[in-house]
Short mmCIF file of C-alpha atoms in Angstrom, two decimals:
data_model
loop_
_atom_site.label_atom_id
_atom_site.label_comp_id
_atom_site.label_asym_id
_atom_site.label_seq_id
_atom_site.Cartn_x
_atom_site.Cartn_y
_atom_site.Cartn_z
CA MET A 273 -176.55 81.33 31.29
CA SER A 274 -175.78 81.70 34.96
CA GLU A 275 -178.43 82.15 37.62
CA GLN A 276 -176.99 85.51 38.73
CA GLN A 277 -177.77 87.06 35.37
CA ILE A 278 -181.52 86.92 35.91
CA PRO A 279 -182.81 90.15 37.42
CA THR A 280 -184.46 89.65 40.82
CA GLN A 281 -188.00 90.45 39.75
CA LEU A 282 -187.85 87.84 36.98
CA ALA A 283 -186.21 85.29 39.27
CA GLU A 284 -189.04 85.80 41.76
CA ILE A 285 -191.68 85.16 39.13
CA ARG A 286 -189.84 82.04 38.00
CA ASP A 287 -189.43 80.75 41.55
CA ASP A 288 -193.11 81.38 42.29
CA PHE A 289 -194.06 79.15 39.37
CA LEU A 290 -191.50 76.46 40.14
CA SER A 291 -192.58 76.20 43.78
CA LEU A 292 -196.08 75.11 42.70
CA GLU A 293 -197.60 71.84 41.52
CA LEU A 294 -198.41 71.70 37.81
CA ARG A 295 -202.11 72.43 38.28
CA ASP A 296 -201.44 75.40 40.54
CA ARG A 297 -199.02 76.83 38.00
CA LEU A 298 -202.01 77.24 35.69
CA GLN A 299 -203.85 79.08 38.46
CA LEU A 300 -200.90 81.41 38.91
CA LEU A 301 -200.83 82.02 35.16
CA LEU A 302 -204.52 82.90 35.40
CA GLU A 303 -203.74 85.38 38.18
CA PHE A 304 -201.17 87.02 35.94
CA SER A 305 -203.75 87.04 33.16
CA ASN A 306 -206.24 88.86 35.38
CA GLU A 307 -203.58 91.33 36.46
CA LEU A 308 -202.64 92.46 32.95
CA PRO A 309 -203.13 96.20 33.34
CA GLU A 310 -205.30 98.26 31.04
CA LEU A 311 -203.33 100.43 28.68
CA PRO A 312 -202.54 103.88 30.05
CA ASP A 313 -204.50 106.72 28.47
CA ARG A 314 -201.57 107.91 26.44
CA TYR A 315 -201.46 104.62 24.50
CA ARG A 316 -205.11 103.63 24.45
CA ASP A 317 -205.85 105.47 21.25
CA HIS A 318 -202.63 104.51 19.51
CA PRO A 319 -203.02 101.02 18.07
CA ASP A 320 -200.46 102.10 15.46
CA LEU A 321 -197.69 101.98 18.06
CA PHE A 322 -198.38 98.37 18.97
CA GLU A 323 -196.81 95.36 17.34
CA ARG A 324 -198.79 92.17 16.74
CA VAL A 325 -197.12 89.07 18.16
CA GLU A 326 -197.55 86.67 15.25
CA GLU A 327 -196.24 83.72 17.24
CA CYS A 328 -199.33 83.79 19.42
CA GLN A 329 -202.56 82.12 18.39
CA SER A 330 -204.64 84.93 19.83
CA PRO A 331 -204.43 88.58 18.90
CA VAL A 332 -201.92 90.13 21.28
CA PHE A 333 -200.16 93.43 20.75
CA ILE A 334 -197.15 94.76 22.60
CA PHE A 335 -195.40 98.06 22.90
CA ILE A 336 -192.10 98.84 24.60
CA GLU A 337 -191.37 102.24 26.09
CA VAL A 338 -187.77 103.21 26.87
CA GLU A 339 -187.16 106.25 29.06
CA ASN A 340 -183.80 107.05 30.66
CA ASP A 341 -182.69 103.55 29.70
CA THR A 342 -185.58 102.05 31.71
CA VAL A 343 -187.92 99.63 29.98
CA ARG A 344 -191.69 99.51 30.33
CA MET A 345 -193.76 96.98 28.46
CA PHE A 346 -197.44 97.35 27.61
CA ALA A 347 -199.64 94.69 26.12
CA THR A 348 -203.22 94.15 25.13
CA ALA A 349 -205.00 90.85 24.47
CA PRO A 350 -208.68 89.85 24.58
CA PRO A 351 -210.24 88.24 27.68
CA GLU A 352 -211.08 85.10 25.70
CA ALA A 353 -207.32 84.49 25.37
CA PRO A 354 -206.31 84.16 29.05
CA THR A 355 -203.16 82.14 28.36
CA THR A 356 -201.79 84.77 26.02
CA ARG A 357 -202.79 87.50 28.48
CA GLY A 358 -200.95 85.60 31.19
CA PHE A 359 -197.76 85.41 29.11
CA ALA A 360 -197.98 89.11 28.31
CA SER A 361 -198.60 89.96 31.95
CA ILE A 362 -195.57 87.96 33.15
CA LEU A 363 -193.35 89.86 30.73
CA ALA A 364 -194.97 93.23 31.40
CA GLN A 365 -194.38 92.77 35.14
CA GLY A 366 -191.03 91.05 34.74
CA LEU A 367 -189.44 93.43 32.24
CA SER A 368 -190.87 96.78 33.29
CA GLY A 369 -188.38 98.71 35.41
CA LEU A 370 -185.33 96.87 34.09
CA SER A 371 -182.59 98.59 32.15
CA THR A 372 -182.35 97.99 28.41
CA THR A 373 -179.15 96.01 28.94
CA GLU A 374 -180.79 93.77 31.53
CA VAL A 375 -183.62 92.91 29.13
CA LEU A 376 -181.34 92.41 26.16
CA GLU A 377 -179.09 90.11 28.19
CA LEU A 378 -182.00 88.03 29.44
CA SER A 379 -181.89 84.54 27.97
CA ASP A 380 -184.31 83.97 25.07
CA ASP A 381 -185.18 80.75 26.89
CA PHE A 382 -186.58 82.52 29.96
CA PRO A 383 -190.15 81.34 29.09
CA GLN A 384 -188.91 77.73 29.19
CA SER A 385 -187.57 78.20 32.71
CA LEU A 386 -191.00 78.79 34.29
CA GLY A 387 -191.96 75.12 34.42
CA LEU A 388 -195.00 75.77 32.24
CA SER A 389 -194.29 73.60 29.23
CA LYS A 390 -196.05 70.58 30.73
CA ALA A 391 -198.94 72.64 32.01
CA VAL A 392 -199.66 74.56 28.80
CA SER A 393 -197.66 72.52 26.21
CA PRO A 394 -194.40 73.56 24.50
CA LEU A 395 -196.27 74.68 21.40
CA ARG A 396 -198.31 77.24 23.31
CA LEU A 397 -195.25 78.42 25.18
CA ARG A 398 -193.73 79.45 21.86
CA GLY A 399 -196.07 82.42 21.94
CA MET A 400 -194.27 83.79 24.99
CA THR A 401 -190.88 83.21 23.40
CA GLY A 402 -192.07 85.19 20.39
CA MET A 403 -193.31 87.97 22.64
CA LEU A 404 -189.94 88.25 24.40
CA ALA A 405 -188.08 88.27 21.08
CA ARG A 406 -190.27 91.08 19.79
CA ALA A 407 -189.85 93.06 23.01
CA LYS A 408 -186.08 92.82 22.67
CA ARG A 409 -186.23 93.82 19.02
CA GLN A 410 -188.25 96.91 19.90
CA ILE A 411 -185.68 97.86 22.53
CA ARG A 412 -182.83 97.45 20.03
CA LEU A 413 -184.63 99.66 17.52
CA LYS A 414 -185.34 102.30 20.17
CA THR A 415 -181.86 102.39 21.61
CA LEU A 416 -180.33 102.69 18.13
CA SER A 417 -182.27 105.79 17.24
CA MET B 177 -228.14 56.04 24.41
CA THR B 178 -228.41 56.65 28.11
CA ILE B 179 -230.01 60.07 27.84
CA GLU B 180 -232.73 60.90 25.34
CA ARG B 181 -231.66 62.90 22.32
CA ASP B 182 -232.44 66.54 21.77
CA PRO B 183 -235.56 66.60 19.59
CA ALA B 184 -234.94 70.23 18.53
CA PRO B 185 -236.37 70.78 15.02
CA GLN B 186 -233.13 72.24 13.62
CA PHE B 187 -231.37 68.89 14.09
CA VAL B 188 -234.01 66.58 12.63
CA GLU B 189 -232.83 66.88 9.03
CA PHE B 190 -229.27 65.78 9.89
CA SER B 191 -228.19 62.18 9.34
CA SER B 192 -227.27 61.67 13.02
CA PRO B 193 -229.33 64.24 14.92
CA GLU B 194 -228.46 62.53 18.20
CA ARG B 195 -224.92 63.93 17.86
CA LEU B 196 -226.04 67.51 18.57
CA VAL B 197 -227.63 69.17 21.55
CA SER B 198 -228.91 72.71 21.89
CA ALA B 199 -228.07 75.04 24.76
CA ASP B 200 -231.69 74.87 25.98
CA TRP B 201 -231.57 71.09 26.13
CA LEU B 202 -228.27 71.09 27.97
CA GLU B 203 -229.16 73.79 30.46
CA GLU B 204 -232.23 71.80 31.53
CA ARG B 205 -230.17 68.66 32.08
CA LEU B 206 -227.02 69.95 33.78
CA GLU B 207 -225.79 67.59 36.48
CA THR B 208 -228.13 64.81 35.39
CA PRO B 209 -226.64 61.44 36.39
CA GLY B 210 -225.28 59.69 33.32
CA LEU B 211 -224.43 62.98 31.59
CA VAL B 212 -220.99 64.56 31.70
CA VAL B 213 -220.23 67.89 30.06
CA VAL B 214 -216.69 68.37 28.75
CA GLU B 215 -215.07 71.66 27.78
CA SER B 216 -212.23 71.51 25.26
CA ASP B 217 -210.61 74.75 24.15
CA GLU B 218 -207.78 76.18 22.16
CA ASP B 219 -206.83 78.33 25.15
CA VAL B 220 -205.75 76.10 28.02
CA LEU B 221 -206.88 78.64 30.66
CA LEU B 222 -210.27 79.58 29.26
CA TYR B 223 -212.10 76.94 31.32
CA GLU B 224 -210.59 78.45 34.47
CA THR B 225 -212.10 81.85 33.64
CA GLY B 226 -215.60 80.35 33.81
CA HIS B 227 -217.36 77.27 32.41
CA ILE B 228 -220.71 75.55 32.27
CA ARG B 229 -221.78 74.24 35.67
CA GLY B 230 -220.42 70.76 36.31
CA ALA B 231 -218.28 70.67 33.16
CA VAL B 232 -214.87 69.00 33.30
CA LYS B 233 -211.95 70.20 31.23
CA ILE B 234 -210.10 68.06 28.72
CA ASP B 235 -207.21 69.72 26.95
CA TRP B 236 -206.07 68.49 23.55
CA HIS B 237 -202.39 69.19 24.19
CA THR B 238 -202.00 68.04 27.75
CA ASP B 239 -204.68 65.33 27.99
CA LEU B 240 -205.33 63.81 24.55
CA ASN B 241 -201.88 63.89 22.94
CA ASP B 242 -199.17 61.48 23.94
CA PRO B 243 -196.43 63.58 25.54
CA VAL B 244 -193.63 61.76 23.68
CA THR B 245 -194.78 60.17 20.43
CA ARG B 246 -196.70 62.30 17.93
CA ASP B 247 -199.88 60.32 18.50
CA TYR B 248 -202.87 60.15 20.81
CA ILE B 249 -202.85 58.59 24.24
CA ASP B 250 -203.35 54.82 24.36
CA GLY B 251 -206.22 52.79 25.77
CA GLU B 252 -204.79 52.85 29.25
CA GLY B 253 -204.28 56.62 29.15
CA PHE B 254 -207.79 57.17 27.85
CA ALA B 255 -209.31 54.95 30.53
CA GLU B 256 -207.41 56.90 33.17
CA LEU B 257 -208.55 60.23 31.69
CA MET B 258 -212.16 59.05 31.57
CA SER B 259 -211.99 57.75 35.13
CA ARG B 260 -210.74 61.01 36.60
CA SER B 261 -213.27 62.94 34.51
CA GLY B 262 -216.11 60.88 35.99
CA ILE B 263 -217.01 59.31 32.65
CA SER B 264 -218.14 55.68 32.39
CA ARG B 265 -218.32 53.69 29.18
CA ASP B 266 -222.10 54.32 28.92
CA THR B 267 -222.00 58.00 29.95
CA THR B 268 -223.55 60.54 27.61
CA VAL B 269 -220.78 63.05 26.94
CA VAL B 270 -221.53 66.54 25.63
CA ILE B 271 -218.49 68.49 24.46
CA TYR B 272 -218.30 72.22 23.84
CA GLY B 273 -215.53 74.76 23.45
CA ASP B 274 -214.15 77.97 22.04
CA LYS B 275 -213.54 78.84 18.38
CA THR B 276 -216.89 77.45 17.23
CA ASN B 277 -216.23 74.02 18.71
CA TRP B 278 -213.04 73.58 16.71
CA TRP B 279 -211.27 71.76 19.58
CA ALA B 280 -214.48 70.24 20.88
CA ALA B 281 -214.93 68.44 17.56
CA TYR B 282 -211.33 67.28 17.79
CA ALA B 283 -211.94 65.85 21.26
CA LEU B 284 -215.13 64.19 20.00
CA TRP B 285 -213.16 62.58 17.19
CA VAL B 286 -210.59 61.23 19.66
CA PHE B 287 -213.40 59.87 21.89
CA THR B 288 -214.70 58.12 18.78
CA LEU B 289 -211.30 56.53 18.10
CA PHE B 290 -211.78 54.80 21.44
CA GLY B 291 -215.31 53.80 20.51
CA HIS B 292 -217.03 55.86 23.18
CA ASP B 293 -220.56 55.44 21.96
CA ASP B 294 -222.55 58.45 23.09
CA VAL B 295 -220.61 61.64 22.54
CA ARG B 296 -222.30 64.81 21.30
CA LEU B 297 -221.49 68.44 20.54
CA LEU B 298 -223.19 71.45 22.05
CA ASP B 299 -224.29 73.33 18.92
CA GLY B 300 -222.68 76.76 18.89
CA GLY B 301 -220.16 76.02 21.64
CA ARG B 302 -218.98 78.65 24.11
CA ALA B 303 -219.71 81.59 21.84
CA LYS B 304 -223.42 80.79 21.54
CA TRP B 305 -223.74 79.96 25.24
CA GLU B 306 -222.28 83.37 26.07
CA ALA B 307 -224.28 85.23 23.43
CA ASP B 308 -227.43 83.71 24.93
CA GLY B 309 -226.40 85.20 28.28
CA ARG B 310 -226.24 81.80 29.95
CA GLU B 311 -224.34 81.26 33.17
CA TYR B 312 -220.80 80.16 33.86
CA THR B 313 -219.29 79.10 37.13
CA LEU B 314 -215.74 79.23 38.46
CA GLU B 315 -216.28 76.14 40.56
CA ALA B 316 -214.46 73.06 39.28
CA PRO B 317 -216.33 69.80 39.86
CA THR B 318 -214.73 66.93 41.74
CA PRO B 319 -215.87 63.90 39.76
CA LYS B 320 -216.04 60.50 41.41
CA PRO B 321 -213.52 58.26 39.61
CA THR B 322 -215.14 55.61 37.43
CA GLU B 323 -214.15 52.14 36.30
CA TYR B 324 -213.59 52.84 32.62
CA PRO B 325 -212.50 49.78 30.61
CA ILE B 326 -209.20 49.82 28.77
CA VAL B 327 -210.21 49.91 25.12
CA GLU B 328 -207.52 50.22 22.47
CA ARG B 329 -207.90 52.90 19.82
CA ASN B 330 -209.37 51.85 16.51
CA ASP B 331 -207.38 53.85 13.95
CA SER B 332 -208.71 51.95 10.96
CA THR B 333 -212.06 53.58 10.17
CA ILE B 334 -212.01 57.31 10.87
CA ARG B 335 -208.29 58.02 10.89
CA ALA B 336 -205.99 58.19 7.84
CA PHE B 337 -202.21 57.91 7.92
CA ARG B 338 -199.86 59.27 5.26
CA ASP B 339 -199.66 55.97 3.36
CA ASP B 340 -203.45 55.74 3.39
CA VAL B 341 -203.57 59.18 1.80
CA LEU B 342 -201.10 58.16 -0.91
CA THR B 343 -203.25 55.18 -1.87
CA HIS B 344 -206.36 57.33 -1.51
CA LEU B 345 -205.20 59.78 -4.22
CA GLY B 346 -207.83 59.91 -6.94
CA ASN B 347 -210.63 59.88 -4.36
CA PRO B 348 -212.09 63.03 -2.81
CA LEU B 349 -209.86 65.03 -0.48
CA ILE B 350 -211.06 68.08 1.41
CA ASP B 351 -208.50 70.65 2.48
CA VAL B 352 -210.13 72.64 5.28
CA ARG B 353 -207.35 75.18 5.84
CA SER B 354 -207.46 78.84 4.90
CA PRO B 355 -207.19 79.79 1.21
CA GLU B 356 -203.69 81.18 1.85
CA GLU B 357 -202.47 77.88 3.21
CA TYR B 358 -204.15 75.96 0.37
CA SER B 359 -202.58 78.02 -2.38
CA GLY B 360 -199.18 77.81 -0.76
CA GLU B 361 -198.76 81.45 0.19
CA ARG B 362 -198.18 80.31 3.75
CA THR B 363 -197.88 77.15 5.82
CA THR B 364 -199.90 78.31 8.83
CA ALA B 365 -203.32 79.83 9.27
CA PRO B 366 -203.21 83.63 9.07
CA ALA B 367 -202.19 84.91 12.49
CA TYR B 368 -201.29 81.44 13.76
CA PRO B 369 -197.85 80.35 14.87
CA GLU B 370 -195.50 78.43 12.63
CA GLU B 371 -195.87 74.75 13.33
CA GLY B 372 -193.25 73.58 10.94
CA ALA B 373 -193.90 72.37 7.42
CA LEU B 374 -191.07 72.63 4.94
CA ARG B 375 -193.22 73.09 1.85
CA ALA B 376 -196.41 75.03 1.24
CA GLY B 377 -199.37 74.11 -0.94
CA HIS B 378 -201.92 71.28 -0.91
CA ILE B 379 -202.30 67.58 -1.65
CA PRO B 380 -203.03 67.12 -5.39
CA SER B 381 -206.74 67.15 -6.28
CA ALA B 382 -207.86 68.32 -2.82
CA GLN B 383 -210.85 70.66 -2.85
CA SER B 384 -210.53 73.76 -0.70
CA VAL B 385 -213.40 74.10 1.77
CA PRO B 386 -212.30 76.08 4.84
CA TRP B 387 -213.82 74.38 7.89
CA SER B 388 -215.65 77.46 9.13
CA LYS B 389 -217.93 77.48 6.09
CA ALA B 390 -219.99 74.83 7.87
CA VAL B 391 -221.03 77.20 10.65
CA ALA B 392 -223.38 80.17 10.64
CA ASP B 393 -222.54 83.55 12.16
CA ASP B 394 -223.89 82.54 15.57
CA GLY B 395 -221.56 79.54 15.68
CA THR B 396 -224.24 76.88 15.11
CA PHE B 397 -224.07 74.45 12.21
CA ARG B 398 -225.66 75.53 8.95
CA PRO B 399 -228.86 73.80 7.80
CA LEU B 400 -228.50 70.76 5.54
CA SER B 401 -229.50 72.61 2.38
CA GLU B 402 -226.60 75.01 2.84
CA LEU B 403 -224.18 72.21 3.74
CA ASN B 404 -225.23 70.44 0.53
CA GLU B 405 -224.48 73.56 -1.47
CA ILE B 406 -221.04 73.82 0.06
CA TYR B 407 -219.89 70.21 0.03
CA ARG B 408 -221.95 68.54 -2.73
CA ASP B 409 -222.46 71.33 -5.26
CA GLY B 410 -219.28 73.22 -4.36
CA ALA B 411 -216.74 70.50 -3.61
CA GLY B 412 -218.37 67.79 -5.72
CA LEU B 413 -218.86 65.17 -2.99
CA LYS B 414 -221.29 62.37 -3.89
CA ASP B 415 -223.05 59.62 -1.95
CA GLY B 416 -220.79 56.63 -1.50
CA ASP B 417 -217.59 58.68 -1.74
CA ASP B 418 -214.57 57.67 0.26
CA ILE B 419 -213.39 61.00 1.69
CA VAL B 420 -210.28 62.17 3.53
CA ALA B 421 -210.21 65.58 5.25
CA TYR B 422 -207.04 67.27 6.43
CA CYS B 423 -205.81 70.59 7.77
CA ARG B 424 -202.57 71.48 9.53
CA ILE B 425 -202.51 69.15 12.53
CA GLY B 426 -205.89 67.46 12.20
CA GLU B 427 -208.04 69.62 14.45
CA ARG B 428 -209.95 71.81 12.01
CA SER B 429 -210.49 68.73 9.84
CA SER B 430 -212.13 66.86 12.74
CA HIS B 431 -214.75 69.59 12.65
CA THR B 432 -215.31 68.91 8.92
CA TRP B 433 -215.23 65.15 9.62
CA PHE B 434 -218.08 65.71 12.09
CA VAL B 435 -220.10 67.65 9.50
CA LEU B 436 -219.61 65.14 6.68
CA ASN B 437 -220.14 62.10 8.87
CA TYR B 438 -222.85 63.05 11.33
CA LEU B 439 -224.72 65.88 9.68
CA MET B 440 -224.54 64.92 5.99
CA GLY B 441 -224.37 61.15 6.35
CA PHE B 442 -221.25 60.30 4.35
CA GLU B 443 -220.25 56.88 5.61
CA ASN B 444 -216.57 56.72 4.71
CA VAL B 445 -214.89 59.83 6.03
CA ARG B 446 -211.44 59.78 7.55
CA ASN B 447 -209.45 62.53 9.20
CA TYR B 448 -205.78 62.71 8.21
CA ASP B 449 -204.41 64.08 11.48
CA GLY B 450 -200.80 64.10 10.26
CA SER B 451 -202.15 66.75 7.91
CA TRP B 452 -200.03 69.49 6.41
CA THR B 453 -197.35 69.53 9.11
CA GLU B 454 -196.59 65.97 7.99
CA TRP B 455 -197.37 66.04 4.26
CA GLY B 456 -195.61 69.36 3.77
CA SER B 457 -192.43 67.88 5.20
CA LEU B 458 -192.52 64.38 3.67
CA VAL B 459 -189.85 63.60 1.12
CA ALA B 460 -190.98 63.02 -2.47
CA VAL B 461 -194.76 63.24 -2.05
CA PRO B 462 -196.64 65.24 -4.68
CA ILE B 463 -197.75 68.79 -3.83
CA VAL B 464 -199.70 71.37 -5.81
CA ILE B 465 -199.25 75.12 -5.46
CA GLY B 466 -201.91 77.63 -6.42
CA THR B 467 -205.67 77.91 -6.18
CA ASP B 468 -206.47 75.00 -8.56
CA PRO B 469 -206.81 71.51 -7.05
CA GLY B 470 -204.37 70.12 -9.60
CA GLU B 471 -204.06 66.62 -11.01
CA VAL B 472 -203.21 63.37 -9.26
CA PRO B 473 -199.84 62.32 -10.68
CA SER B 474 -199.87 59.07 -12.63
CA ARG B 475 -198.14 56.23 -10.86
#
């Protein structure tokens, strides 16, 4: 994977994390967690559309929208699961606005590049890897049909 | 004990009532010298969203586990952790956390491996504190580092390793995982991530008592009469039994270890922290599938 292949908005998120000390990386993750947007009205009453991310310890559900080849990701997770909310928020901000090809070409190891495995533990980080894999799978399904 | 115990009537019937404190007791004593409150959660960021005033955070992944070997930190690491948390050897430590004190009990068990004498649980944990409408703060304390002695872990009395479990077969085993994990339908708790065991099922003869049976709906421990029904009448435990509890990685079973040891007074209870992620991947150890405990194979 070469550096150039990471879309700018994801590279910025990654660089923001990497520029911080370990402890401050957790604070930044918390900021992402707090920024996870509420679901838009059109999805709020449609839990059926959302996919549970089984790799996460806490209940988190994601939904990918593809319009004119542009991806938008929505996620919902309870406030008592701030780490999971943070992961979802990073991906929602980092993937939304990209083309389907850009997301599908993103390395599956992107979560490992954020410098978070020491701060949150590799086991917890698996949840984010699972979330990314499921987002990609939804895009593949949507672009096939 | 440096700080008097909580005389709350609901604790009196337990074998070690000094191991529990109520939210009322704690709230009155916050920031008392000689008392340190520790939060230990499943979610590594939960403390940062708000915690009990003065509480320090200790995380099971990043603080208590050795980063390389699958083991706990050593005496030096523990002393360093205690020092930066403002805990001295004679400090009264009260631990609380999310998920009905699941991880708090795990931290308490690790403190006990290092022989820290006075360590207690806040009955009901975070959930009860919140349900009571009690306050949280965002302010992280800045503890004054202490001189904590380097004490090596004692793994011989409350911790069981895989070979101990093999020789233990024939004595009571309590499997505290979900019924689905016990029967072998799955290797992880429902809705929990895969943590890698190659086989599913349970250790032969283990009784299935999911850990959460020990807590009431409000997150506090059940009264002794109900615990007796569950563990003595239900799982057949008797006074004098030598008991090993296990789960998937040893955390839920520390909760059960706490119940059997400190609430019910069983004197020989060990937690097998290798648990199913180890046993379910070991070569040639016996495993039983299905809802029956199964027989111990003859040797």
